[in-house]
Amino acid sequence: MRHAASSAILVSGWHRMGYYYSDGSYISQLLVEHIKKLHALVGNAITEGKYIVFGSGSTQLLNAAVYAFSPDTSSQSPAKVVATPPYYPVYRTQTEYFNAKNFSYEGSTSSWINKTDSSSTFIEFVTSPNNPDGKLTKGVLEGDNVKQINDRAYYWPHYTAIPSPADDDLMIFTISKLTGHAGSRFGWAIIKDEAVYEKMLTYLDVNTMGVSRAAQLRALKLFDVILEGDDGKEIFKFAYSTIRHRWTKLKETISKSKRFSLQKLSSQYCTFFKRERELSPAYAWLKCEREEDRNCYEILEAAGISGREGSLYSADNHYVRLSLIRSKDDFDILINKLNTLVAKQ
Ligand code: PMP
């Protein structure tokens, strides 16, 4: 809202109607350059010598990456797609929904530790910081046949310290968690290996013929505005202080209660802010501590608080995820209701 005019775009009805950019591709090279500039400035990902593709949100790229890491022919056994609970449910629901010959969802990584024999490829989703609990995680499976998809949606100074630039083989980012423009459906993947990049391009070509050029234009303008403000620091200072404030208020409220607890996140050195800092997660991973509070979601719901139950994240229903990245009004209402609930105990 502070940059309402400079972040606006106006597109004439006749303008940018075709499928392609002037180089014949679906991907704006100017936007690629902006993305690389921002990663270099934030220090959260290495892009030099790597390939970048765009997706309709990172959601599209998650499956494009699974496809790209899976074997080409059905004569090889299907790739096993796995993740570590609590994890973002779309990895499982999407993989199962597509019901493909060359990949299948095979549950939690814990069932496969020391069992990653080379007869099949393993595709491990690693989300760092993790949704729902905000922890900086690492992959758990090892072996040449293990491929990682690193979902870096929350690897921005808003949410976490940036200990070092991520340099994974395949990293996925999204504008949804950078600027909040989830409705523009724009994400990008940074890929080390050329063959994997080519396969992702094929997927995106067959699936949607690239990302809407209107969405790319919107994203370009937003990157422009980010890069201009206080040499690119303004949005991160703003977002970090906003979320840190919310996290601190929430911790104060929950600390008054024995019935509920929050995830523990330790502070770390942040190369972006050049100091030690607390993490400021996008979500609270709230636990109902009493054994009998097996349905934490219902306890909160009865108090007028809507979260998401732990089982959605393949975890226990003593847990509920609460969002800290909705509007200020939503957050204030959440804190008021939590204060009332805690005071009743
Ligand atoms: N990955 C993670 C970990 C997420 O939390 C989300 C959004 N909730 C996404 C991917 C999808 O984001 P989008 O498709 O909007 O880019």
PDB file of N, CA, C and O and ligand atoms in Angstrom, residues 56-60 62 88 91 127 129 131 151 153-154 173-177 182 185-187 283 308 321, ligand 1:
ATOM      1  N   SER A  56       3.187 -21.670 -12.976  1.00  0.00           N
ATOM      2  CA  SER A  56       1.951 -21.025 -12.525  1.00  0.00           C
ATOM      3  C   SER A  56       1.843 -21.268 -11.023  1.00  0.00           C
ATOM      4  O   SER A  56       1.215 -22.220 -10.576  1.00  0.00           O
ATOM      5  N   GLY A  57       2.512 -20.433 -10.269  1.00  0.00           N
ATOM      6  CA  GLY A  57       2.701 -20.680  -8.839  1.00  0.00           C
ATOM      7  C   GLY A  57       3.773 -21.741  -8.706  1.00  0.00           C
ATOM      8  O   GLY A  57       4.132 -22.408  -9.700  1.00  0.00           O
ATOM      9  N   SER A  58       4.293 -21.909  -7.487  1.00  0.00           N
ATOM     10  CA  SER A  58       5.269 -22.988  -7.346  1.00  0.00           C
ATOM     11  C   SER A  58       4.561 -24.338  -7.394  1.00  0.00           C
ATOM     12  O   SER A  58       5.180 -25.360  -7.652  1.00  0.00           O
ATOM     13  N   THR A  59       3.252 -24.345  -7.187  1.00  0.00           N
ATOM     14  CA  THR A  59       2.480 -25.595  -7.220  1.00  0.00           C
ATOM     15  C   THR A  59       2.731 -26.366  -8.525  1.00  0.00           C
ATOM     16  O   THR A  59       2.942 -27.569  -8.512  1.00  0.00           O
ATOM     17  N   GLN A  60       2.730 -25.651  -9.640  1.00  0.00           N
ATOM     18  CA  GLN A  60       2.963 -26.330 -10.920  1.00  0.00           C
ATOM     19  C   GLN A  60       4.381 -26.896 -10.994  1.00  0.00           C
ATOM     20  O   GLN A  60       4.618 -27.960 -11.557  1.00  0.00           O
ATOM     21  N   LEU A  62       6.244 -27.997  -8.554  1.00  0.00           N
ATOM     22  CA  LEU A  62       6.474 -29.161  -7.696  1.00  0.00           C
ATOM     23  C   LEU A  62       6.332 -30.433  -8.526  1.00  0.00           C
ATOM     24  O   LEU A  62       7.187 -31.318  -8.500  1.00  0.00           O
ATOM     25  N   TYR A  88       4.103 -30.164   4.046  1.00  0.00           N
ATOM     26  CA  TYR A  88       3.084 -29.487   3.233  1.00  0.00           C
ATOM     27  C   TYR A  88       2.319 -30.547   2.416  1.00  0.00           C
ATOM     28  O   TYR A  88       2.930 -31.290   1.643  1.00  0.00           O
ATOM     29  N   TYR A  91       2.525 -32.076  -1.601  1.00  0.00           N
ATOM     30  CA  TYR A  91       3.509 -33.029  -2.167  1.00  0.00           C
ATOM     31  C   TYR A  91       2.852 -34.396  -2.368  1.00  0.00           C
ATOM     32  O   TYR A  91       3.065 -35.061  -3.364  1.00  0.00           O
ATOM     33  N   THR A 127      11.551 -29.081   2.681  1.00  0.00           N
ATOM     34  CA  THR A 127      10.981 -27.734   2.775  1.00  0.00           C
ATOM     35  C   THR A 127      11.731 -26.995   3.874  1.00  0.00           C
ATOM     36  O   THR A 127      11.683 -27.407   5.029  1.00  0.00           O
ATOM     37  N   PRO A 129      12.713 -22.971   5.165  1.00  0.00           N
ATOM     38  CA  PRO A 129      12.027 -23.324   6.400  1.00  0.00           C
ATOM     39  C   PRO A 129      10.786 -24.168   6.102  1.00  0.00           C
ATOM     40  O   PRO A 129      10.157 -24.016   5.049  1.00  0.00           O
ATOM     41  N   ASN A 131       7.090 -25.742   6.212  1.00  0.00           N
ATOM     42  CA  ASN A 131       5.671 -25.492   6.441  1.00  0.00           C
ATOM     43  C   ASN A 131       5.125 -26.824   6.936  1.00  0.00           C
ATOM     44  O   ASN A 131       5.216 -27.808   6.209  1.00  0.00           O
ATOM     45  N   ASP A 151      12.052 -27.097  -1.567  1.00  0.00           N
ATOM     46  CA  ASP A 151      11.006 -26.076  -1.615  1.00  0.00           C
ATOM     47  C   ASP A 151      11.455 -24.939  -0.695  1.00  0.00           C
ATOM     48  O   ASP A 151      11.477 -25.086   0.528  1.00  0.00           O
ATOM     49  N   ALA A 153      10.115 -21.864  -0.513  1.00  0.00           N
ATOM     50  CA  ALA A 153       9.081 -20.817  -0.497  1.00  0.00           C
ATOM     51  C   ALA A 153       9.310 -19.791   0.617  1.00  0.00           C
ATOM     52  O   ALA A 153       9.081 -18.596   0.430  1.00  0.00           O
ATOM     53  N   TYR A 154       9.779 -20.277   1.792  1.00  0.00           N
ATOM     54  CA  TYR A 154       9.891 -19.379   2.954  1.00  0.00           C
ATOM     55  C   TYR A 154      11.333 -18.972   3.252  1.00  0.00           C
ATOM     56  O   TYR A 154      11.607 -18.464   4.332  1.00  0.00           O
ATOM     57  N   PHE A 173      10.986 -21.462  -5.602  1.00  0.00           N
ATOM     58  CA  PHE A 173      10.572 -20.237  -4.900  1.00  0.00           C
ATOM     59  C   PHE A 173       9.218 -19.795  -5.433  1.00  0.00           C
ATOM     60  O   PHE A 173       8.797 -20.206  -6.521  1.00  0.00           O
ATOM     61  N   THR A 174       8.570 -18.909  -4.682  1.00  0.00           N
ATOM     62  CA  THR A 174       7.267 -18.387  -5.137  1.00  0.00           C
ATOM     63  C   THR A 174       7.060 -16.941  -4.693  1.00  0.00           C
ATOM     64  O   THR A 174       7.467 -16.565  -3.585  1.00  0.00           O
ATOM     65  N   ILE A 175       6.410 -16.189  -5.563  1.00  0.00           N
ATOM     66  CA  ILE A 175       6.113 -14.806  -5.213  1.00  0.00           C
ATOM     67  C   ILE A 175       5.041 -14.757  -4.108  1.00  0.00           C
ATOM     68  O   ILE A 175       4.943 -13.776  -3.369  1.00  0.00           O
ATOM     69  N   SER A 176       4.273 -15.868  -3.964  1.00  0.00           N
ATOM     70  CA  SER A 176       3.206 -15.906  -2.949  1.00  0.00           C
ATOM     71  C   SER A 176       3.738 -15.574  -1.561  1.00  0.00           C
ATOM     72  O   SER A 176       3.055 -14.913  -0.782  1.00  0.00           O
ATOM     73  N   LYS A 177       4.934 -16.058  -1.237  1.00  0.00           N
ATOM     74  CA  LYS A 177       5.473 -15.838   0.112  1.00  0.00           C
ATOM     75  C   LYS A 177       6.539 -14.740   0.131  1.00  0.00           C
ATOM     76  O   LYS A 177       7.056 -14.392   1.175  1.00  0.00           O
ATOM     77  N   ALA A 182      -0.179 -14.155  -3.997  1.00  0.00           N
ATOM     78  CA  ALA A 182      -0.467 -15.563  -4.270  1.00  0.00           C
ATOM     79  C   ALA A 182      -1.387 -15.711  -5.489  1.00  0.00           C
ATOM     80  O   ALA A 182      -1.276 -16.663  -6.256  1.00  0.00           O
ATOM     81  N   ARG A 185      -0.174 -16.251  -9.212  1.00  0.00           N
ATOM     82  CA  ARG A 185       0.291 -17.584  -9.592  1.00  0.00           C
ATOM     83  C   ARG A 185       1.633 -17.500 -10.298  1.00  0.00           C
ATOM     84  O   ARG A 185       1.749 -17.763 -11.498  1.00  0.00           O
ATOM     85  N   PHE A 186       2.657 -17.113  -9.571  1.00  0.00           N
ATOM     86  CA  PHE A 186       3.977 -17.036 -10.185  1.00  0.00           C
ATOM     87  C   PHE A 186       5.042 -17.625  -9.261  1.00  0.00           C
ATOM     88  O   PHE A 186       5.206 -17.190  -8.118  1.00  0.00           O
ATOM     89  N   GLY A 187       5.731 -18.632  -9.769  1.00  0.00           N
ATOM     90  CA  GLY A 187       6.842 -19.231  -9.034  1.00  0.00           C
ATOM     91  C   GLY A 187       8.003 -19.487  -9.977  1.00  0.00           C
ATOM     92  O   GLY A 187       7.837 -19.404 -11.205  1.00  0.00           O
ATOM     93  N   TYR A 283       4.025 -19.548  10.276  1.00  0.00           N
ATOM     94  CA  TYR A 283       2.941 -20.280  10.939  1.00  0.00           C
ATOM     95  C   TYR A 283       3.330 -20.660  12.355  1.00  0.00           C
ATOM     96  O   TYR A 283       4.500 -20.932  12.625  1.00  0.00           O
ATOM     97  N   ARG A 308      -5.482 -25.274  10.994  1.00  0.00           N
ATOM     98  CA  ARG A 308      -5.528 -26.492  10.169  1.00  0.00           C
ATOM     99  C   ARG A 308      -5.004 -27.650  11.002  1.00  0.00           C
ATOM    100  O   ARG A 308      -3.936 -27.530  11.615  1.00  0.00           O
ATOM    101  N   ARG A 321      -2.035 -25.895  12.906  1.00  0.00           N
ATOM    102  CA  ARG A 321      -1.258 -24.809  12.305  1.00  0.00           C
ATOM    103  C   ARG A 321      -2.092 -23.545  12.265  1.00  0.00           C
ATOM    104  O   ARG A 321      -3.216 -23.550  11.770  1.00  0.00           O
TER     105      ARG A 321
HETATM  106  N1  PMP B   1       5.286 -24.719  -1.078  1.00  0.00           N
HETATM  107  C1  PMP B   1       4.987 -24.429   0.185  1.00  0.00           C
HETATM  108  C2  PMP B   1       5.854 -24.962   1.272  1.00  0.00           C
HETATM  109  C3  PMP B   1       3.858 -23.642   0.474  1.00  0.00           C
HETATM  110  O1  PMP B   1       3.554 -23.377   1.765  1.00  0.00           O
HETATM  111  C4  PMP B   1       3.063 -23.165  -0.584  1.00  0.00           C
HETATM  112  C5  PMP B   1       1.847 -22.280  -0.344  1.00  0.00           C
HETATM  113  N2  PMP B   1       1.127 -22.514   0.791  1.00  0.00           N
HETATM  114  C6  PMP B   1       3.404 -23.514  -1.878  1.00  0.00           C
HETATM  115  C7  PMP B   1       4.529 -24.285  -2.096  1.00  0.00           C
HETATM  116  C8  PMP B   1       2.565 -23.132  -3.067  1.00  0.00           C
HETATM  117  O2  PMP B   1       2.645 -21.832  -3.391  1.00  0.00           O
HETATM  118  P1  PMP B   1       2.202 -21.190  -4.782  1.00  0.00           P
HETATM  119  O3  PMP B   1       1.656 -22.256  -5.666  1.00  0.00           O
HETATM  120  O4  PMP B   1       1.215 -20.154  -4.434  1.00  0.00           O
HETATM  121  O5  PMP B   1       3.456 -20.625  -5.343  1.00  0.00           O
END
